[in-house]
Amino acid sequence: MQNVILERDGQLAIVTVNRPTKLNALDDQTIAELDGCIQQLSADAAVGAIILTGAGEKAFIAGADITVLAKQGVLDGRDNARRGQALTQRIEDSCKPVLAAINGFALGGGLELALACDLRFASANAKLGLPEVSLGIIPGYGGTQRLPRLVGSGVALQMILTGDPVTADEALRIGLVNGVFSQPELLVSVKAIASKMVSRGSNALALAKQAVRRGSHMSMQDGLALEADLFGVISSTTEMKEGMAAFLEKRKPAWLRG
Ligand code: COA
């Protein structure tokens, strides 16, 4: 890969977008590399959780690459949006927890990638926004759909229609991020949170994520039916037997890992 660095730290996979001179802007190559990377990591039984971050101290991802967007017409504009949406959907659908470590600017497509992650943590210097209208376009990687679902349509419309970014503290206040850390502490703190997740049952993590993700598009009744079905599925696993046995025997669970 040219624009993405993949590192492993035990069961954690750290995916770093690495175009710091362009503030990690997403060109076609970077999107394709990220897409392949998330696909590969999601299928890897030895990976417990995925952390997505950006290279350098200035930017997480400063959006889609504007030099590419500037050349697009109707059809390739739609194709660009679909490629970005496919990547955000792949992140959302991953059976692993995906955490965004937002280490600076998360603008446009950068915020849209973060919105597809399960949890978002920002460095204190981060700025998060959807500035597309200031470029004469609209968000196209899922921002118009995921941002209002996360923070409510009033706050989302203010961000989308003004194009103004919010600070990390404001993002915490409106529920856009789960926590804020100093720049040097960000990655280590996100790794600690991800490590806690991977100490739990991996099938339970995958099915709990699925229940929340799929359930958010359903009626309460259908969502509860889904939850009961998935509860039935998890109840048939050796992981469940080990989790229960460990509690009753007053020991830590010894999960089977791939
Ligand atoms: N696409 C392509 N290149 C980008 C980019 C993007 N989204 N964001 C930043 N860059 C490039 C700049 O063109 C510049 O390249 P250069 O050195 O070859 O001229 C480099 O990254 C550094 O950016 P610069 O603008 O000089 O940094 P800054 O500190 O003055 O400003 C930002 C930082 C984030 C405020 C500014 O880069 C910006 O507004 N970027 C665009 C954000 C955006 O609109 N994203 C949504 C796209 S849909």
CSV table of C-alpha atoms and ligand atoms in Angstrom, one decimal:
chain,number,residue,atom,x,y,z
A,1,MET,CA,0.0,0.0,0.0
A,2,GLN,CA,1.2,3.5,-0.8
A,3,ASN,CA,-1.0,5.8,1.2
A,4,VAL,CA,-2.1,3.6,4.1
A,5,ILE,CA,0.0,2.1,6.9
A,6,LEU,CA,-1.2,-1.0,8.6
A,7,GLU,CA,0.3,-1.9,12.0
A,8,ARG,CA,-0.5,-4.6,14.5
A,9,ASP,CA,-0.3,-4.3,18.3
A,10,GLY,CA,-1.4,-7.6,19.7
A,11,GLN,CA,-5.1,-8.0,18.6
A,12,LEU,CA,-5.4,-4.4,17.6
A,13,ALA,CA,-4.9,-3.3,14.0
A,14,ILE,CA,-4.0,0.3,13.5
A,15,VAL,CA,-4.8,1.7,10.1
A,16,THR,CA,-3.1,5.1,9.4
A,17,VAL,CA,-4.0,7.2,6.3
A,18,ASN,CA,-0.6,8.5,5.3
A,19,ARG,CA,-0.6,11.5,3.0
A,20,PRO,CA,0.5,14.1,5.5
A,21,THR,CA,1.6,16.7,3.0
A,22,LYS,CA,-2.0,16.7,1.7
A,23,LEU,CA,-3.5,16.5,5.2
A,24,ASN,CA,-4.3,12.9,4.5
A,25,ALA,CA,-6.9,13.8,1.8
A,26,LEU,CA,-8.7,10.8,0.3
A,27,ASP,CA,-7.8,10.3,-3.4
A,28,ASP,CA,-9.0,7.2,-5.3
A,29,GLN,CA,-5.9,5.2,-4.4
A,30,THR,CA,-6.3,5.9,-0.7
A,31,ILE,CA,-10.0,4.9,-0.8
A,32,ALA,CA,-9.2,1.7,-2.6
A,33,GLU,CA,-6.4,0.9,-0.1
A,34,LEU,CA,-8.6,1.6,2.9
A,35,ASP,CA,-11.4,-0.5,1.4
A,36,GLY,CA,-9.1,-3.5,0.9
A,37,CYS,CA,-7.5,-3.1,4.3
A,38,ILE,CA,-10.9,-3.0,6.2
A,39,GLN,CA,-12.1,-6.0,4.2
A,40,GLN,CA,-8.9,-8.0,5.0
A,41,LEU,CA,-8.9,-7.0,8.7
A,42,SER,CA,-12.6,-7.8,9.2
A,43,ALA,CA,-12.0,-11.3,7.9
A,44,ASP,CA,-9.0,-11.9,10.1
A,45,ALA,CA,-9.9,-13.9,13.2
A,46,ALA,CA,-6.7,-12.8,14.9
A,47,VAL,CA,-7.8,-9.1,14.8
A,48,GLY,CA,-9.9,-8.0,17.7
A,49,ALA,CA,-10.5,-4.3,16.9
A,50,ILE,CA,-9.5,-1.8,14.3
A,51,ILE,CA,-8.3,1.8,15.0
A,52,LEU,CA,-8.4,4.3,12.1
A,53,THR,CA,-6.2,7.4,12.4
A,54,GLY,CA,-4.2,9.9,10.3
A,55,ALA,CA,-0.5,10.5,9.9
A,56,GLY,CA,1.1,13.6,11.5
A,57,GLU,CA,-0.2,15.9,14.2
A,58,LYS,CA,-2.3,18.2,12.0
A,59,ALA,CA,-5.0,16.1,10.3
A,60,PHE,CA,-7.0,13.0,10.7
A,61,ILE,CA,-8.3,13.3,7.1
A,62,ALA,CA,-9.0,16.8,5.6
A,63,GLY,CA,-11.7,15.4,3.3
A,64,ALA,CA,-11.9,13.9,-0.2
A,65,ASP,CA,-9.1,15.1,-2.5
A,66,ILE,CA,-10.4,18.4,-3.9
A,67,THR,CA,-8.1,18.1,-7.0
A,68,VAL,CA,-10.1,14.9,-7.9
A,69,LEU,CA,-13.5,16.5,-7.0
A,70,ALA,CA,-12.7,19.5,-9.1
A,71,LYS,CA,-12.6,17.5,-12.3
A,72,GLN,CA,-15.8,15.4,-11.8
A,73,GLY,CA,-19.0,15.6,-13.8
A,74,VAL,CA,-22.5,14.1,-13.1
A,75,LEU,CA,-21.6,10.4,-13.7
A,76,ASP,CA,-18.1,10.3,-12.1
A,77,GLY,CA,-19.4,12.5,-9.3
A,78,ARG,CA,-22.0,9.8,-8.5
A,79,ASP,CA,-19.3,7.1,-8.9
A,80,ASN,CA,-17.0,9.0,-6.5
A,81,ALA,CA,-19.9,9.2,-3.9
A,82,ARG,CA,-20.6,5.5,-4.3
A,83,ARG,CA,-17.0,4.5,-3.8
A,84,GLY,CA,-16.8,6.6,-0.6
A,85,GLN,CA,-20.2,5.3,0.5
A,86,ALA,CA,-19.0,1.7,-0.1
A,87,LEU,CA,-16.0,2.3,2.1
A,88,THR,CA,-18.0,3.9,4.9
A,89,GLN,CA,-20.5,1.0,4.7
A,90,ARG,CA,-17.7,-1.5,4.9
A,91,ILE,CA,-16.5,0.1,8.1
A,92,GLU,CA,-20.0,0.2,9.6
A,93,ASP,CA,-20.6,-3.5,8.6
A,94,SER,CA,-17.3,-4.8,9.9
A,95,CYS,CA,-17.8,-7.5,12.5
A,96,LYS,CA,-15.0,-5.9,14.5
A,97,PRO,CA,-15.3,-2.7,16.6
A,98,VAL,CA,-13.8,0.1,14.6
A,99,LEU,CA,-12.6,3.2,16.6
A,100,ALA,CA,-11.6,6.5,15.0
A,101,ALA,CA,-8.6,8.3,16.7
A,102,ILE,CA,-9.2,11.8,15.3
A,103,ASN,CA,-5.8,13.5,15.6
A,104,GLY,CA,-6.6,16.9,14.0
A,105,PHE,CA,-8.8,18.1,11.1
A,106,ALA,CA,-11.7,15.7,10.3
A,107,LEU,CA,-13.4,17.4,7.4
A,108,GLY,CA,-15.8,16.3,4.7
A,109,GLY,CA,-15.0,12.7,3.8
A,110,GLY,CA,-12.7,12.5,6.8
A,111,LEU,CA,-15.6,13.2,9.2
A,112,GLU,CA,-17.8,10.9,7.1
A,113,LEU,CA,-15.3,8.0,7.6
A,114,ALA,CA,-15.2,8.8,11.3
A,115,LEU,CA,-19.1,8.8,11.4
A,116,ALA,CA,-19.1,5.2,10.1
A,117,CYS,CA,-16.8,4.1,12.9
A,118,ASP,CA,-18.4,2.6,16.1
A,119,LEU,CA,-16.6,5.1,18.4
A,120,ARG,CA,-14.9,8.4,17.8
A,121,PHE,CA,-12.2,10.0,20.0
A,122,ALA,CA,-10.6,13.3,19.2
A,123,SER,CA,-7.4,15.1,20.2
A,124,ALA,CA,-8.0,18.5,21.8
A,125,ASN,CA,-6.8,20.3,18.7
A,126,ALA,CA,-9.2,18.5,16.4
A,127,LYS,CA,-11.7,20.4,14.2
A,128,LEU,CA,-14.6,18.4,12.8
A,129,GLY,CA,-16.9,19.5,10.1
A,130,LEU,CA,-18.7,19.0,6.7
A,131,PRO,CA,-17.5,22.1,4.7
A,132,GLU,CA,-18.8,20.8,1.4
A,133,VAL,CA,-21.3,23.6,0.8
A,134,SER,CA,-18.5,26.1,0.9
A,135,LEU,CA,-17.1,24.3,-2.1
A,136,GLY,CA,-20.4,24.3,-3.9
A,137,ILE,CA,-21.1,20.5,-3.3
A,138,ILE,CA,-22.9,18.4,-0.7
A,139,PRO,CA,-21.5,15.7,1.5
A,140,GLY,CA,-21.4,12.5,-0.5
A,141,TYR,CA,-19.9,9.7,1.7
A,142,GLY,CA,-22.9,9.3,4.0
A,143,GLY,CA,-22.6,12.6,6.0
A,144,THR,CA,-26.1,13.8,5.3
A,145,GLN,CA,-27.5,10.5,6.6
A,146,ARG,CA,-25.1,9.5,9.5
A,147,LEU,CA,-24.6,12.9,11.1
A,148,PRO,CA,-28.3,13.6,11.8
A,149,ARG,CA,-28.7,10.1,13.1
A,150,LEU,CA,-25.9,10.6,15.5
A,151,VAL,CA,-26.4,14.2,16.7
A,152,GLY,CA,-30.0,15.0,15.6
A,153,SER,CA,-31.1,16.9,12.5
A,154,GLY,CA,-31.0,20.4,14.1
A,155,VAL,CA,-27.3,20.2,15.0
A,156,ALA,CA,-26.5,18.3,11.8
A,157,LEU,CA,-28.2,20.8,9.6
A,158,GLN,CA,-26.4,23.7,11.3
A,159,MET,CA,-23.1,22.0,10.6
A,160,ILE,CA,-24.0,21.0,7.0
A,161,LEU,CA,-25.6,24.2,6.0
A,162,THR,CA,-23.0,26.6,7.5
A,163,GLY,CA,-20.1,24.3,6.7
A,164,ASP,CA,-18.5,25.5,9.9
A,165,PRO,CA,-16.4,23.0,11.8
A,166,VAL,CA,-16.8,22.4,15.6
A,167,THR,CA,-14.0,22.1,18.1
A,168,ALA,CA,-13.2,18.8,19.9
A,169,ASP,CA,-14.9,20.1,23.1
A,170,GLU,CA,-18.0,21.1,21.1
A,171,ALA,CA,-18.0,17.7,19.4
A,172,LEU,CA,-18.0,16.0,22.8
A,173,ARG,CA,-20.9,18.2,24.0
A,174,ILE,CA,-23.1,17.4,21.0
A,175,GLY,CA,-22.3,13.6,21.1
A,176,LEU,CA,-20.2,13.6,17.9
A,177,VAL,CA,-17.2,12.1,19.7
A,178,ASN,CA,-17.1,9.8,22.7
A,179,GLY,CA,-14.1,11.5,24.4
A,180,VAL,CA,-11.3,14.0,24.0
A,181,PHE,CA,-7.6,13.5,24.8
A,182,SER,CA,-4.5,15.6,24.5
A,183,GLN,CA,-2.7,15.0,21.2
A,184,PRO,CA,0.1,12.8,22.8
A,185,GLU,CA,-2.4,10.8,24.7
A,186,LEU,CA,-4.9,10.1,22.0
A,187,LEU,CA,-3.6,6.9,20.4
A,188,VAL,CA,-2.6,5.3,23.6
A,189,SER,CA,-6.0,6.1,25.2
A,190,VAL,CA,-7.9,4.8,22.2
A,191,LYS,CA,-5.7,1.6,22.2
A,192,ALA,CA,-6.6,1.1,25.9
A,193,ILE,CA,-10.3,1.4,25.1
A,194,ALA,CA,-10.0,-1.0,22.2
A,195,SER,CA,-8.0,-3.4,24.3
A,196,LYS,CA,-10.8,-3.5,26.9
A,197,MET,CA,-13.2,-4.5,24.1
A,198,VAL,CA,-11.0,-7.3,22.8
A,199,SER,CA,-10.8,-8.7,26.3
A,200,ARG,CA,-14.5,-9.5,25.9
A,201,GLY,CA,-16.1,-12.3,23.8
A,202,SER,CA,-15.4,-11.6,20.1
A,203,ASN,CA,-18.7,-13.2,18.9
A,204,ALA,CA,-20.6,-11.2,21.5
A,205,LEU,CA,-18.9,-8.0,20.3
A,206,ALA,CA,-19.8,-8.8,16.7
A,207,LEU,CA,-23.4,-9.7,17.4
A,208,ALA,CA,-23.9,-6.7,19.8
A,209,LYS,CA,-22.6,-4.4,17.1
A,210,GLN,CA,-24.9,-6.0,14.6
A,211,ALA,CA,-28.0,-5.7,16.9
A,212,VAL,CA,-27.3,-2.0,17.4
A,213,ARG,CA,-26.4,-1.3,13.7
A,214,ARG,CA,-29.2,-3.2,12.1
A,215,GLY,CA,-31.7,-2.3,14.8
A,216,SER,CA,-31.2,1.4,14.2
A,217,HIS,CA,-32.9,1.0,10.8
A,218,MET,CA,-35.9,-0.9,12.3
A,219,SER,CA,-39.0,-0.4,14.2
A,220,MET,CA,-38.8,-1.1,18.0
A,221,GLN,CA,-40.7,-4.3,17.5
A,222,ASP,CA,-38.5,-5.6,14.7
A,223,GLY,CA,-35.4,-4.5,16.6
A,224,LEU,CA,-36.4,-6.4,19.6
A,225,ALA,CA,-37.1,-9.5,17.5
A,226,LEU,CA,-33.6,-9.1,15.9
A,227,GLU,CA,-32.1,-8.8,19.4
A,228,ALA,CA,-33.9,-12.0,20.6
A,229,ASP,CA,-32.7,-13.9,17.5
A,230,LEU,CA,-29.1,-12.8,18.0
A,231,PHE,CA,-29.4,-13.7,21.7
A,232,GLY,CA,-30.4,-17.2,20.6
A,233,VAL,CA,-27.4,-17.4,18.2
A,234,ILE,CA,-24.9,-16.3,20.9
A,235,SER,CA,-26.4,-18.8,23.3
A,236,SER,CA,-25.3,-21.6,21.1
A,237,THR,CA,-21.6,-20.7,21.1
A,238,THR,CA,-18.7,-22.2,23.0
A,239,GLU,CA,-17.8,-18.6,23.7
A,240,MET,CA,-21.0,-18.2,25.8
A,241,LYS,CA,-20.3,-21.5,27.6
A,242,GLU,CA,-16.7,-20.3,28.5
A,243,GLY,CA,-17.9,-16.9,29.6
A,244,MET,CA,-20.5,-18.4,32.0
A,245,ALA,CA,-18.1,-21.1,33.2
A,246,ALA,CA,-15.4,-18.5,33.9
A,247,PHE,CA,-17.8,-16.5,36.0
A,248,LEU,CA,-19.0,-19.5,38.0
A,249,GLU,CA,-15.5,-20.7,38.6
A,250,LYS,CA,-14.3,-17.2,39.6
A,251,ARG,CA,-11.6,-17.0,36.9
A,252,LYS,CA,-11.0,-15.0,33.7
A,253,PRO,CA,-12.5,-16.4,30.5
A,254,ALA,CA,-10.0,-18.1,28.2
A,255,TRP,CA,-11.5,-17.2,24.9
A,256,LEU,CA,-10.6,-19.3,21.8
A,257,ARG,CA,-9.0,-16.9,19.3
A,258,GLY,CA,-8.2,-17.5,15.6
B,1,COA,N1,-7.9,17.9,-0.9
B,1,COA,C1,-6.7,18.1,-1.5
B,1,COA,N2,-5.7,18.7,-0.9
B,1,COA,C2,-5.8,19.1,0.3
B,1,COA,C3,-7.1,19.0,1.0
B,1,COA,C4,-8.1,18.3,0.3
B,1,COA,N3,-9.3,18.1,0.9
B,1,COA,N4,-6.9,19.5,2.2
B,1,COA,C5,-5.7,20.0,2.3
B,1,COA,N5,-5.0,19.8,1.2
B,1,COA,C6,-3.7,20.1,0.8
B,1,COA,C7,-3.5,21.6,0.5
B,1,COA,O1,-3.9,21.9,-0.9
B,1,COA,C8,-2.1,21.8,0.7
B,1,COA,O2,-1.3,21.3,-0.4
B,1,COA,P1,-0.1,22.1,-1.0
B,1,COA,O3,0.9,22.3,0.1
B,1,COA,O4,0.3,21.3,-2.1
B,1,COA,O5,-0.7,23.5,-1.4
B,1,COA,C9,-1.8,20.9,1.9
B,1,COA,O6,-2.8,20.0,1.9
B,1,COA,C10,-1.8,21.6,3.3
B,1,COA,O7,-3.0,22.3,3.4
B,1,COA,P2,-3.1,23.9,3.7
B,1,COA,O8,-4.5,24.4,3.1
B,1,COA,O9,-1.9,24.6,3.2
B,1,COA,O10,-3.1,23.9,5.3
B,1,COA,P3,-3.8,25.0,6.2
B,1,COA,O11,-3.3,24.7,7.6
B,1,COA,O12,-3.6,26.4,5.7
B,1,COA,O13,-5.4,24.7,6.2
B,1,COA,C11,-7.3,23.3,6.2
B,1,COA,C12,-5.8,23.5,6.7
B,1,COA,C13,-7.8,21.9,6.6
B,1,COA,C14,-8.2,24.3,6.9
B,1,COA,C15,-7.4,23.5,4.7
B,1,COA,O14,-6.4,22.6,4.1
B,1,COA,C16,-8.7,23.1,4.0
B,1,COA,O15,-9.6,23.9,4.1
B,1,COA,N6,-8.7,21.9,3.3
B,1,COA,C17,-9.9,21.5,2.6
B,1,COA,C18,-10.9,21.0,3.6
B,1,COA,C19,-12.2,20.6,2.9
B,1,COA,O16,-12.9,21.4,2.3
B,1,COA,N7,-12.5,19.3,2.9
B,1,COA,C20,-13.7,18.8,2.3
B,1,COA,C21,-13.5,18.4,0.9
B,1,COA,S1,-15.0,17.8,0.2
